[in-house]
PDB file of C-alpha atoms in Angstrom:
ATOM      1  CA  UNK C  50       1.103   9.811 -10.348  1.00 44.00           C
ATOM      2  CA  UNK C  51       2.422  10.025 -13.891  1.00 45.00           C
ATOM      3  CA  UNK C  52       3.720   6.930 -15.598  1.00 57.00           C
ATOM      4  CA  UNK C  53       7.232   8.408 -15.949  1.00 69.00           C
ATOM      5  CA  UNK C  54       7.541   9.139 -12.217  1.00 82.00           C
ATOM      6  CA  UNK C  55       6.118   5.879 -10.909  1.00 88.00           C
ATOM      7  CA  UNK C  56       7.961   4.417  -7.933  1.00 93.00           C
ATOM      8  CA  UNK C  57       8.677   0.704  -7.593  1.00 95.00           C
ATOM      9  CA  UNK C  58       5.983   0.353  -4.915  1.00 95.00           C
ATOM     10  CA  UNK C  59       3.418   2.212  -7.040  1.00 94.00           C
ATOM     11  CA  UNK C  60       4.279   0.042 -10.061  1.00 93.00           C
ATOM     12  CA  UNK C  61       3.741  -3.134  -8.034  1.00 95.00           C
ATOM     13  CA  UNK C  62       0.255  -1.974  -7.051  1.00 96.00           C
ATOM     14  CA  UNK C  63      -0.584  -0.740 -10.548  1.00 92.00           C
ATOM     15  CA  UNK C  64       0.388  -4.042 -12.160  1.00 91.00           C
ATOM     16  CA  UNK C  65      -1.893  -5.905  -9.727  1.00 93.00           C
ATOM     17  CA  UNK C  66      -4.752  -3.505 -10.420  1.00 93.00           C
ATOM     18  CA  UNK C  67      -4.326  -3.770 -14.199  1.00 89.00           C
ATOM     19  CA  UNK C  68      -4.202  -7.565 -14.085  1.00 88.00           C
ATOM     20  CA  UNK C  69      -7.445  -7.689 -12.086  1.00 90.00           C
ATOM     21  CA  UNK C  70      -9.077  -5.320 -14.584  1.00 89.00           C
ATOM     22  CA  UNK C  71      -7.805  -7.326 -17.576  1.00 85.00           C
ATOM     23  CA  UNK C  72      -9.159 -10.503 -15.991  1.00 86.00           C
ATOM     24  CA  UNK C  73     -12.528  -8.911 -15.149  1.00 88.00           C
ATOM     25  CA  UNK C  74     -12.843  -7.714 -18.766  1.00 88.00           C
ATOM     26  CA  UNK C  75     -12.106 -11.204 -20.068  1.00 84.00           C
ATOM     27  CA  UNK C  76      -8.890 -10.088 -21.757  1.00 81.00           C
ATOM     28  CA  UNK C  77      -6.717 -12.665 -19.948  1.00 78.00           C
ATOM     29  CA  UNK C  78      -7.486 -15.967 -18.341  1.00 76.00           C
ATOM     30  CA  UNK C  79      -5.952 -16.782 -14.987  1.00 72.00           C
ATOM     31  CA  UNK C  80      -2.248 -17.415 -15.500  1.00 77.00           C
ATOM     32  CA  UNK C  81      -2.087 -16.332 -19.157  1.00 71.00           C
ATOM     33  CA  UNK C  82       0.129 -13.483 -20.257  1.00 71.00           C
ATOM     34  CA  UNK C  83       2.761 -11.340 -18.626  1.00 80.00           C
ATOM     35  CA  UNK C  84       3.226  -7.721 -17.690  1.00 85.00           C
ATOM     36  CA  UNK C  85       6.052  -5.512 -16.528  1.00 87.00           C
ATOM     37  CA  UNK C  86       6.573  -1.831 -15.921  1.00 88.00           C
ATOM     38  CA  UNK C  87       9.435   0.620 -15.665  1.00 87.00           C
ATOM     39  CA  UNK C  88       9.687   2.330 -12.315  1.00 90.00           C
ATOM     40  CA  UNK C  89      12.031   4.534 -10.341  1.00 90.00           C
ATOM     41  CA  UNK C  90      13.981   3.283  -7.343  1.00 92.00           C
ATOM     42  CA  UNK C  91      14.469   5.496  -4.298  1.00 91.00           C
ATOM     43  CA  UNK C  92      17.873   6.573  -5.653  1.00 92.00           C
ATOM     44  CA  UNK C  93      16.265   7.653  -8.959  1.00 89.00           C
ATOM     45  CA  UNK C  94      17.607   4.752 -11.040  1.00 90.00           C
ATOM     46  CA  UNK C  95      15.280   2.908 -13.383  1.00 89.00           C
ATOM     47  CA  UNK C  96      13.981  -0.512 -12.435  1.00 91.00           C
ATOM     48  CA  UNK C  97      11.727  -3.066 -14.102  1.00 91.00           C
ATOM     49  CA  UNK C  98       8.868  -4.434 -12.022  1.00 93.00           C
ATOM     50  CA  UNK C  99       7.691  -7.768 -13.419  1.00 91.00           C
ATOM     51  CA  UNK C 100       4.715  -9.964 -12.598  1.00 90.00           C
ATOM     52  CA  UNK C 101       5.569 -13.594 -11.806  1.00 91.00           C
ATOM     53  CA  UNK C 102       4.783 -16.416 -14.184  1.00 87.00           C
ATOM     54  CA  UNK C 103       2.229 -19.152 -13.587  1.00 83.00           C
ATOM     55  CA  UNK C 104       0.089 -17.350 -11.028  1.00 84.00           C
ATOM     56  CA  UNK C 105      -3.536 -16.276 -11.155  1.00 85.00           C
ATOM     57  CA  UNK C 106      -3.194 -12.700 -12.421  1.00 81.00           C
ATOM     58  CA  UNK C 107      -6.384 -11.572 -10.687  1.00 86.00           C
ATOM     59  CA  UNK C 108      -5.021 -12.740  -7.309  1.00 87.00           C
ATOM     60  CA  UNK C 109      -1.579 -11.137  -7.433  1.00 89.00           C
ATOM     61  CA  UNK C 110      -0.474  -8.808  -4.677  1.00 93.00           C
ATOM     62  CA  UNK C 111       2.310  -6.193  -4.766  1.00 96.00           C
ATOM     63  CA  UNK C 112       4.527  -8.485  -2.673  1.00 95.00           C
ATOM     64  CA  UNK C 113       4.480 -11.049  -5.535  1.00 93.00           C
ATOM     65  CA  UNK C 114       6.459  -8.856  -7.973  1.00 95.00           C
ATOM     66  CA  UNK C 115      10.038  -9.267  -9.143  1.00 95.00           C
ATOM     67  CA  UNK C 116      12.285  -6.196  -9.445  1.00 96.00           C
ATOM     68  CA  UNK C 117      15.077  -6.116 -12.032  1.00 93.00           C
ATOM     69  CA  UNK C 118      17.641  -3.611 -13.254  1.00 91.00           C
ATOM     70  CA  UNK C 119      17.730  -2.500 -16.906  1.00 87.00           C
ATOM     71  CA  UNK C 120      20.167  -5.294 -17.764  1.00 87.00           C
ATOM     72  CA  UNK C 121      17.727  -7.946 -16.531  1.00 89.00           C
ATOM     73  CA  UNK C 122      19.510  -8.782 -13.287  1.00 93.00           C
ATOM     74  CA  UNK C 123      17.039  -9.757 -10.572  1.00 94.00           C
ATOM     75  CA  UNK C 124      17.362  -7.366  -7.632  1.00 96.00           C
ATOM     76  CA  UNK C 125      14.366  -8.659  -5.677  1.00 95.00           C
ATOM     77  CA  UNK C 126      12.728 -12.076  -5.739  1.00 94.00           C
ATOM     78  CA  UNK C 127       9.386 -12.294  -3.936  1.00 94.00           C
ATOM     79  CA  UNK C 128       9.076 -14.604  -0.977  1.00 92.00           C
ATOM     80  CA  UNK C 129       7.177 -17.822  -1.483  1.00 89.00           C
ATOM     81  CA  UNK C 130       3.645 -17.798  -0.124  1.00 84.00           C
ATOM     82  CA  UNK C 131       2.206 -20.783   1.754  1.00 86.00           C
ATOM     83  CA  UNK C 132       0.451 -23.608  -0.071  1.00 83.00           C
ATOM     84  CA  UNK C 133      -1.516 -23.785  -2.291  1.00 80.00           C
ATOM     85  CA  UNK C 134       0.539 -21.000  -3.922  1.00 78.00           C
ATOM     86  CA  UNK C 135       3.455 -21.993  -6.128  1.00 79.00           C
ATOM     87  CA  UNK C 136       6.929 -20.580  -5.496  1.00 83.00           C
ATOM     88  CA  UNK C 137       7.505 -17.366  -7.468  1.00 87.00           C
ATOM     89  CA  UNK C 138       8.909 -17.888 -10.959  1.00 89.00           C
ATOM     90  CA  UNK C 139      10.357 -15.205 -13.184  1.00 88.00           C
ATOM     91  CA  UNK C 140       8.399 -14.758 -16.411  1.00 83.00           C
ATOM     92  CA  UNK C 141       9.735 -16.429 -19.528  1.00 80.00           C
ATOM     93  CA  UNK C 142       9.043 -13.051 -21.152  1.00 77.00           C
ATOM     94  CA  UNK C 143      11.859 -11.548 -19.043  1.00 80.00           C
ATOM     95  CA  UNK C 144      14.363 -11.185 -21.924  1.00 76.00           C
ATOM     96  CA  UNK C 145      11.756  -9.467 -24.105  1.00 76.00           C
ATOM     97  CA  UNK C 146      10.522  -7.179 -21.328  1.00 77.00           C
ATOM     98  CA  UNK C 147      14.100  -6.303 -20.334  1.00 77.00           C
ATOM     99  CA  UNK C 148      14.991  -5.441 -23.921  1.00 76.00           C
ATOM    100  CA  UNK C 149      11.923  -3.242 -24.353  1.00 73.00           C
ATOM    101  CA  UNK C 150      12.102  -1.515 -20.953  1.00 70.00           C
ATOM    102  CA  UNK C 151      15.867  -1.128 -20.938  1.00 65.00           C
ATOM    103  CA  UNK C 152      16.229   0.405 -24.374  1.00 61.00           C
ATOM    104  CA  UNK C 153      13.137   2.496 -24.974  1.00 55.00           C
ATOM    105  CA  UNK C 154      10.777   5.027 -23.516  1.00 56.00           C
ATOM    106  CA  UNK C 155       8.012   2.420 -23.313  1.00 51.00           C
ATOM    107  CA  UNK C 156       6.941   2.128 -19.682  1.00 51.00           C
ATOM    108  CA  UNK C 157       4.385  -0.702 -19.697  1.00 53.00           C
ATOM    109  CA  UNK C 158       5.023  -3.663 -21.996  1.00 49.00           C
ATOM    110  CA  UNK C 159       2.576  -6.541 -21.761  1.00 51.00           C
ATOM    111  CA  UNK C 160       2.089  -9.852 -23.495  1.00 50.00           C
ATOM    112  CA  UNK C 161      -1.235 -11.562 -23.212  1.00 48.00           C
ATOM    113  CA  UNK C 162      -2.916 -14.785 -24.140  1.00 49.00           C
ATOM    114  CA  UNK C 163      -6.520 -13.779 -24.522  1.00 48.00           C
ATOM    115  CA  UNK C 164      -9.276 -16.170 -23.523  1.00 48.00           C
ATOM    116  CA  UNK C 165     -10.804 -15.279 -26.890  1.00 46.00           C
ATOM    117  CA  UNK C 166      -7.906 -16.940 -28.713  1.00 43.00           C
ATOM    118  CA  UNK C 167      -8.377 -20.290 -26.961  1.00 43.00           C
TER     119      UNK C 167
END
């Protein structure tokens, strides 16, 4: 897999893997930060896969991801998981991530709140 040919399903899995690694390294704490990634839909159009807000990043699963078009319109909202999980919420970073992903060649924007800065 190359980053420029990543499918939506691959991007969902990669975001989960990266968030677990960031958490394990101590780079993010639980719900802090946000991440999104450009991906290709089955028809070849670009999509933005975005992690939800307010969830434990190390516990995310591919089914928890939002999928947007390059204009920031939500094409897929994840289903709510049973308690104690909160209903999925789109990241407040959505406008920033949409602007970066939709207008550049950058494929993996992230914003983090490091545990070191607390």
